[in-house]
Short mmCIF file of C-alpha atoms in Angstrom, two decimals:
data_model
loop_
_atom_site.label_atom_id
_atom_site.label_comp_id
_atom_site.label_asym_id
_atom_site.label_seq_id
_atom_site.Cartn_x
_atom_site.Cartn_y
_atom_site.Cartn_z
CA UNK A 1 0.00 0.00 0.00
CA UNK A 2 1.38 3.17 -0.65
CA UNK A 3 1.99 6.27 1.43
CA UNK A 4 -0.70 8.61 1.20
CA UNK A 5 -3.42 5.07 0.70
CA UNK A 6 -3.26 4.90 4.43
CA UNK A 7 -5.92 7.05 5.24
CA UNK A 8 -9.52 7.30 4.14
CA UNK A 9 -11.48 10.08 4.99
CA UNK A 10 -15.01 9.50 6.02
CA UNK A 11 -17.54 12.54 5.41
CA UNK A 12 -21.25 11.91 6.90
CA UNK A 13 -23.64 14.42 5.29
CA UNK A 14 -27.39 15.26 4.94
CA UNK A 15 -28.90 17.80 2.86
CA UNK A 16 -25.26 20.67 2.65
CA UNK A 17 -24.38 20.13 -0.59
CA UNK A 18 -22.92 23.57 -1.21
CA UNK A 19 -20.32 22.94 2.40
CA UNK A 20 -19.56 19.52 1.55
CA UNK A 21 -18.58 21.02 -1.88
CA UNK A 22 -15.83 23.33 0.20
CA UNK A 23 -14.94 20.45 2.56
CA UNK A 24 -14.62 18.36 -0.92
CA UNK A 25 -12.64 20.73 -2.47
CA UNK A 26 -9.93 21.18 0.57
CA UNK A 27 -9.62 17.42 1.07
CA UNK A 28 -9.16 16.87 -2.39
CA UNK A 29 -6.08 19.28 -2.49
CA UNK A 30 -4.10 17.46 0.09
CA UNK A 31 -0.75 16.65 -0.81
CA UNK A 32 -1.72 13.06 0.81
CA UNK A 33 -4.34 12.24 -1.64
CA UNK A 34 -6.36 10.27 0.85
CA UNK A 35 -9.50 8.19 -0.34
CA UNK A 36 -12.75 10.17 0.14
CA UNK A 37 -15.79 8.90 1.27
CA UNK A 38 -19.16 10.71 1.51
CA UNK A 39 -22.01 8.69 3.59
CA UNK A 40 -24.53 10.29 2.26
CA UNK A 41 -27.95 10.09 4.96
CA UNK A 42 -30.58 9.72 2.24
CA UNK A 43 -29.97 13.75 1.22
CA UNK A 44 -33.46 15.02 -0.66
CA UNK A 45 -30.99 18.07 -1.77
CA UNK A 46 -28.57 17.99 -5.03
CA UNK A 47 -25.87 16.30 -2.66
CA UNK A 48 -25.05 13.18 -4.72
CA UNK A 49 -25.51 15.34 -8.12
CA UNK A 50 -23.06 17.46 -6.95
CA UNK A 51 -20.43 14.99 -5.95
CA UNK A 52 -20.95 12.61 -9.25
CA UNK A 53 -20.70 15.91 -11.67
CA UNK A 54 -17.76 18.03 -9.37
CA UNK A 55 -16.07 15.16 -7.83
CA UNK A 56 -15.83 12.22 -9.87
CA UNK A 57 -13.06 10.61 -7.68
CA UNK A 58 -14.96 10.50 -4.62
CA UNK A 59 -17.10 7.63 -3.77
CA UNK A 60 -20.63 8.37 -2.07
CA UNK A 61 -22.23 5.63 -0.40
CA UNK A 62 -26.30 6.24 -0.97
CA UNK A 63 -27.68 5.41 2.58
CA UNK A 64 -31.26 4.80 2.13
CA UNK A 65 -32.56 6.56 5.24
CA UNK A 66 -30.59 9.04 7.89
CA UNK A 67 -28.59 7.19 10.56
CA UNK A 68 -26.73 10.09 12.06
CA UNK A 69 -23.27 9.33 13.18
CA UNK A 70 -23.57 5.68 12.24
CA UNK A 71 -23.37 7.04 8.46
CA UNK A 72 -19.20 6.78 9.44
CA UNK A 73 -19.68 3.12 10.47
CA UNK A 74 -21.29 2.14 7.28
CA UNK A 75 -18.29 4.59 5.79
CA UNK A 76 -15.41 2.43 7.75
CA UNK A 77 -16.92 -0.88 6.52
CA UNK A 78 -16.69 0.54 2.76
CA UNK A 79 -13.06 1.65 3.18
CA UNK A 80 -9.86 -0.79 2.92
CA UNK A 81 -7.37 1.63 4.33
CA UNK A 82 -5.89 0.85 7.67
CA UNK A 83 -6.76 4.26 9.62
CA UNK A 84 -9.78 6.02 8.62
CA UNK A 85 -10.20 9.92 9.26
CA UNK A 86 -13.79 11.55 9.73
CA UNK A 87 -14.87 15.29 8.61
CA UNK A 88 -18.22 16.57 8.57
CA UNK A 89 -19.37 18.80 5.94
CA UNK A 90 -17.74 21.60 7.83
CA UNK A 91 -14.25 20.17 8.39
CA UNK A 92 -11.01 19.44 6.57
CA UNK A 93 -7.87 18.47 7.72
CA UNK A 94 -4.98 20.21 7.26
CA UNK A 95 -1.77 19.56 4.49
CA UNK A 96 0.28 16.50 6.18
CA UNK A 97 -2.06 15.90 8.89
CA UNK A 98 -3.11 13.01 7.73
CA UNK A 99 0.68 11.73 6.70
CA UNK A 100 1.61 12.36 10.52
CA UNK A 101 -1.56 10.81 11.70
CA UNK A 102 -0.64 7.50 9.89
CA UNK A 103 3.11 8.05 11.34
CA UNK A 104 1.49 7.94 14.96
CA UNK A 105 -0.56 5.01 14.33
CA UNK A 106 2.28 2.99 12.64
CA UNK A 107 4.62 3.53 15.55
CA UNK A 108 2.45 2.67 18.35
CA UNK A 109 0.42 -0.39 17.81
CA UNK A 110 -2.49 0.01 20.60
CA UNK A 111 -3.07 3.57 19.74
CA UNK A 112 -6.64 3.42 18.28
CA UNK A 113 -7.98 6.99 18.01
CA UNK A 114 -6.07 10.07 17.73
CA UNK A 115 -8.05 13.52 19.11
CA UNK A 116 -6.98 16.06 16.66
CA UNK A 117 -6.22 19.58 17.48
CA UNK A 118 -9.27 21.49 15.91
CA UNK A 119 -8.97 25.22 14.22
CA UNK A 120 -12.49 26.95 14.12
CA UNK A 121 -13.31 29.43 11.24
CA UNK A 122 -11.42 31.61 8.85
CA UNK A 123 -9.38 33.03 11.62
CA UNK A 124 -8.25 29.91 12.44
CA UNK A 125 -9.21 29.94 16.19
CA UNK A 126 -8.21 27.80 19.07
CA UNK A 127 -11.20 25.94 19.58
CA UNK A 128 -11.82 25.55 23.68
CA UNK A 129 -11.98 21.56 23.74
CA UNK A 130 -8.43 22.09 22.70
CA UNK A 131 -7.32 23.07 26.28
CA UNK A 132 -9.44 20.76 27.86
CA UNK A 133 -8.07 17.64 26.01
CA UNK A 134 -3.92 19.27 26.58
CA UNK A 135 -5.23 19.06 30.42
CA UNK A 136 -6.30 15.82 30.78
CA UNK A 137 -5.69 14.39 34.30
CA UNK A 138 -5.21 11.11 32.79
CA UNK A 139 -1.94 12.31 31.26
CA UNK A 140 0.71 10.26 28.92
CA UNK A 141 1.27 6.23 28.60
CA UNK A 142 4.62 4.96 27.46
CA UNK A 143 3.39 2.87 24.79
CA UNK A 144 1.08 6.11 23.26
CA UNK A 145 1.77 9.58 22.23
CA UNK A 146 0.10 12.69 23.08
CA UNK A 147 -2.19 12.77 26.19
CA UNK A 148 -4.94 9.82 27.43
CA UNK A 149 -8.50 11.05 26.89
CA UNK A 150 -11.89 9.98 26.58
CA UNK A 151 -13.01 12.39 24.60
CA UNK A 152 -13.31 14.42 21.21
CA UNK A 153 -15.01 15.96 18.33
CA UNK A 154 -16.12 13.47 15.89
CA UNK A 155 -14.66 15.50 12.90
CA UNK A 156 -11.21 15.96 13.98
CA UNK A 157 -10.82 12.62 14.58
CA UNK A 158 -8.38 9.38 13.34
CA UNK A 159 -8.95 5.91 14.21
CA UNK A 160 -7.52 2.67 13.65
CA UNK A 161 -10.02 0.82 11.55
CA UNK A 162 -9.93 -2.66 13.53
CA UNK A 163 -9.88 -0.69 16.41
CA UNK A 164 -13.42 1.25 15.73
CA UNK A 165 -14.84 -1.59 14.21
CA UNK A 166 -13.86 -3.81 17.39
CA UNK A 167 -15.69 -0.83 19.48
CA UNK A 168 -18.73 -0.97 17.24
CA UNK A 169 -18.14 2.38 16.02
CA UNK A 170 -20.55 5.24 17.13
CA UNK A 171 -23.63 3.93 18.92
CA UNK A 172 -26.78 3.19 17.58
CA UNK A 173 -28.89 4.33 20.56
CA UNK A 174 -27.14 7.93 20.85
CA UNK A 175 -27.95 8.68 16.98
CA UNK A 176 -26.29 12.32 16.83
CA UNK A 177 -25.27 14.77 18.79
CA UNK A 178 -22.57 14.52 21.89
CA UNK A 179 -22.03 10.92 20.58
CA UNK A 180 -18.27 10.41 20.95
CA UNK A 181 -17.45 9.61 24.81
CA UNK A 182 -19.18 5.97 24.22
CA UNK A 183 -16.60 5.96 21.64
CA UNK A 184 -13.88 6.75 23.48
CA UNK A 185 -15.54 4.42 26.48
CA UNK A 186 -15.45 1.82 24.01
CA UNK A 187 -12.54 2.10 22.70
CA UNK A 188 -10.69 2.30 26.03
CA UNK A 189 -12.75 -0.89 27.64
CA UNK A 190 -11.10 -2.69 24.64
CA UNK A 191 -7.25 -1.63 25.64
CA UNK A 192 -7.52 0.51 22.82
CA UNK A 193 -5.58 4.03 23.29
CA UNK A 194 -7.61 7.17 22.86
CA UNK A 195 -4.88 10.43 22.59
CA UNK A 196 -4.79 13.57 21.71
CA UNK A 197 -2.31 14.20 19.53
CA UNK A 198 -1.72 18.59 18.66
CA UNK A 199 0.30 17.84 16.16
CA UNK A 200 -2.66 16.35 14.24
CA UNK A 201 -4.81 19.49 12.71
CA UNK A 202 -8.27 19.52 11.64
CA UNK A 203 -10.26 22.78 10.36
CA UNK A 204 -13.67 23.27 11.23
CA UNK A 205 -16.08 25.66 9.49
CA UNK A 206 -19.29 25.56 11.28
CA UNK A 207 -22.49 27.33 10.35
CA UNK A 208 -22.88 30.64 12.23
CA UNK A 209 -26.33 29.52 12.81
CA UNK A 210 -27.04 26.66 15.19
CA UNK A 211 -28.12 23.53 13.57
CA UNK A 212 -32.25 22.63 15.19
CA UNK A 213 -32.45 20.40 17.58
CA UNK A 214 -28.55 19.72 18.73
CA UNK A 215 -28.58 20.80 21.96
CA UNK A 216 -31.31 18.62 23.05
CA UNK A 217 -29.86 15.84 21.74
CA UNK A 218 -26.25 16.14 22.91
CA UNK A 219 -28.31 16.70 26.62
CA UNK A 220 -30.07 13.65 26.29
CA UNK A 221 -27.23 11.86 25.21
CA UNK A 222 -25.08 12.87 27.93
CA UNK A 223 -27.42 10.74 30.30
CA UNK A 224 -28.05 7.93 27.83
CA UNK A 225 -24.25 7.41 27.90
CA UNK A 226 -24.27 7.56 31.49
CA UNK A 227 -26.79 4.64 31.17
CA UNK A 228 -24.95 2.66 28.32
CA UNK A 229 -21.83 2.30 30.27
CA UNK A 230 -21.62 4.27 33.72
CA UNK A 231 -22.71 3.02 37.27
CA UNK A 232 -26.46 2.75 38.02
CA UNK A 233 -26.00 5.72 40.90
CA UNK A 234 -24.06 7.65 38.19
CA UNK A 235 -26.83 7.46 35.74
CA UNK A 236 -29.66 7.93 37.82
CA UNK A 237 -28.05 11.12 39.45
CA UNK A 238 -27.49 12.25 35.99
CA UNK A 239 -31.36 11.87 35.20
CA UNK A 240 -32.11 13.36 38.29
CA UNK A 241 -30.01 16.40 37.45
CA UNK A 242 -31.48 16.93 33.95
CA UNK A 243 -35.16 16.30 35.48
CA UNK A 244 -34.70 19.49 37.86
CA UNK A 245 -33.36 21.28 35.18
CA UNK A 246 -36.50 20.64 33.41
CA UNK A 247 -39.29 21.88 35.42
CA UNK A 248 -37.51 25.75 34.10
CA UNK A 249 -35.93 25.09 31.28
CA UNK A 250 -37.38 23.72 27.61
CA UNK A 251 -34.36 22.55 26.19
CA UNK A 252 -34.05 20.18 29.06
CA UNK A 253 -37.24 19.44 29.46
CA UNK A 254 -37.48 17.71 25.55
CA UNK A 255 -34.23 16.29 26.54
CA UNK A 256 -35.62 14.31 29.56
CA UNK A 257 -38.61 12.99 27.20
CA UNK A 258 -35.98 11.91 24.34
CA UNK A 259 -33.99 10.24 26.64
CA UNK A 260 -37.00 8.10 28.60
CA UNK A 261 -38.28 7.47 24.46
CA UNK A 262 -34.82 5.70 24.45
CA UNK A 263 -33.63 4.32 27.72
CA UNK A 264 -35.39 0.51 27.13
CA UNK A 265 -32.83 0.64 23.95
CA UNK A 266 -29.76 2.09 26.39
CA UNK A 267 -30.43 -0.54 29.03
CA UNK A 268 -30.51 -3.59 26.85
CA UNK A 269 -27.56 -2.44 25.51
CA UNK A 270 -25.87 -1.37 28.83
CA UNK A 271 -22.52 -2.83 29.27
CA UNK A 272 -20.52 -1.14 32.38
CA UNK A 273 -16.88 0.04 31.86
CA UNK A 274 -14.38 -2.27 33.25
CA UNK A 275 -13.42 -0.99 36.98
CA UNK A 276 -10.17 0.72 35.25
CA UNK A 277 -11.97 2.96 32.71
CA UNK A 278 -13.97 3.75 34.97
CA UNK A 279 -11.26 5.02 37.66
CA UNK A 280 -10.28 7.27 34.83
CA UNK A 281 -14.15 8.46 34.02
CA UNK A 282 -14.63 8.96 37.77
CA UNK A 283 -11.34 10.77 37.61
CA UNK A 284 -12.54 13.09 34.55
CA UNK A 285 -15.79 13.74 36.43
CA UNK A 286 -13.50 15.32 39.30
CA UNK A 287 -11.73 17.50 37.18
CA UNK A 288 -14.78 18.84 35.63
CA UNK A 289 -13.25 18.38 32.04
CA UNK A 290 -14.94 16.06 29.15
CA UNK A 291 -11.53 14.76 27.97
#
């Protein structure tokens, strides 16, 4: 396999046919070359016109309904290439990140996720989860590079392809929105390493408007995680919280009805971190932080 054939990049989409276009454009221009993928969610836009007439090289898988963030498992199964990266219709990654992501993964064999270092906008801002992931209390291991999280964003993200496909990729239950700490969870119950690497740089355009809908579902899926793979006192204090919040506040309050639509489906998947992931949860939740 050659150099730059050792990463794919993964794009999940629905209905943003003009910013995948840009995010098309910039990947295509990388000096890697990497395989592009667009998981297309069933798009009733010009989406898959677009990328057949502008974009010949790219493959789009045609999903037949919208599964969310499960449009990058479906992705992951389609590619061959060892690591995968994921973008959103928003994102890019930068010249040679991609080269120096694959470096990382070939030289340490249980890495299985790299947390990019994520530039927001034209101005090429810090973005905060930055700090918060160059913080992490659960600090280096010999055998990875970087810093130990359990967390990141989705689009600035590498993995190892047997690694996410060991994890079960993204989780069905949790759809979209606030869906990578399973992941990471996952990942880490597996003896998989999650790190965040800086020298690993994704761009990240997001819509000045907020997208409908997002913060109630990264809300409710902050507790259905909780339920998926935390202790039973964690998750029902968790629940608790969110139900006080709702007797004031709206967003919370469709949060709290999402997430009792879904918790039969959370509990019969539930399957609680191994006591050692969650010593380093439990030690995240001290620390206040989300990496």
């Amino acid at each position: 396999m050659t150099r730059h054939r050792r990463v794919g990049v993964v794009i999940a989409t629905r209905n943003r046919s003009e910013r995948l276009a840009v995010t098309l454009r910039h990947l295509t221009d990388l000096p890697e070359r990497p395989e592009i993928l667009v998981a297309d969610n069933a798009s009733t836009d010009d989406t898959r016109a677009m990328a057949a007439r502008d974009f010949p090289h790219v493959r789009v898988l045609a999903l037949t309904r919208n599964h969310g963030a499960l449009a990058r498992n479906y992705g992951a199964r389609a590619l061959d290439t060892p690591y995968v990266a994921f973008a959103d219709d928003d994102s890019w990654w930068a010249p040679g990140a991609l080269d120096r992501a694959a470096d990382l993964f070939d030289a340490h064999p249980r890495l299985g996720l790299i947390a990019a270092r994520t530039l927001v906008g034209p101005g090429n801002a810090e973005d905060p989860l930055n700090d918060l992931l160059a913080r992490s209390p659960l600090g280096p291991a010999t055998d990875l590079p970087g810093i130990q999280v359990l967390g990141f964003l989705a689009c600035a993200s590498v993995v190892r392809r047997i690694a996410y496909l060991d994890a079960g990729g993204f989780h069905r239950v949790l759809f979209f929105g606030g869906e990578e700490t399973c992941l990471a969870y996952d990942l880490a119950a597996r003896g998989w390493g999650v790190s965040h690497c800086p020298d690993v740089v994704a761009h990240h355009h997001p819509a000045t408007s907020s997208r409908p809908g997002r913060p109630v579902q990264q809300r409710r899926n902050e507790v259905l995680t909780a339920w998926l793979r935390r202790p039973v006192p964690y998750a029902l204090a968790r629940t608790g919280a969110l139900a006080a919040e709702a007797r004031a506040d709206t967003t919370a309050r469709r949060a709290l009805r999402q997430t009792f639509a879904l918790l039969p489906a959370a509990l019969r998947a539930r399957r609680p971190l191994p006591p050692h992931v969650e010593r380093a949860a439990r030690l995240l939740d001290l620390e206040g932080a989300t990496a």
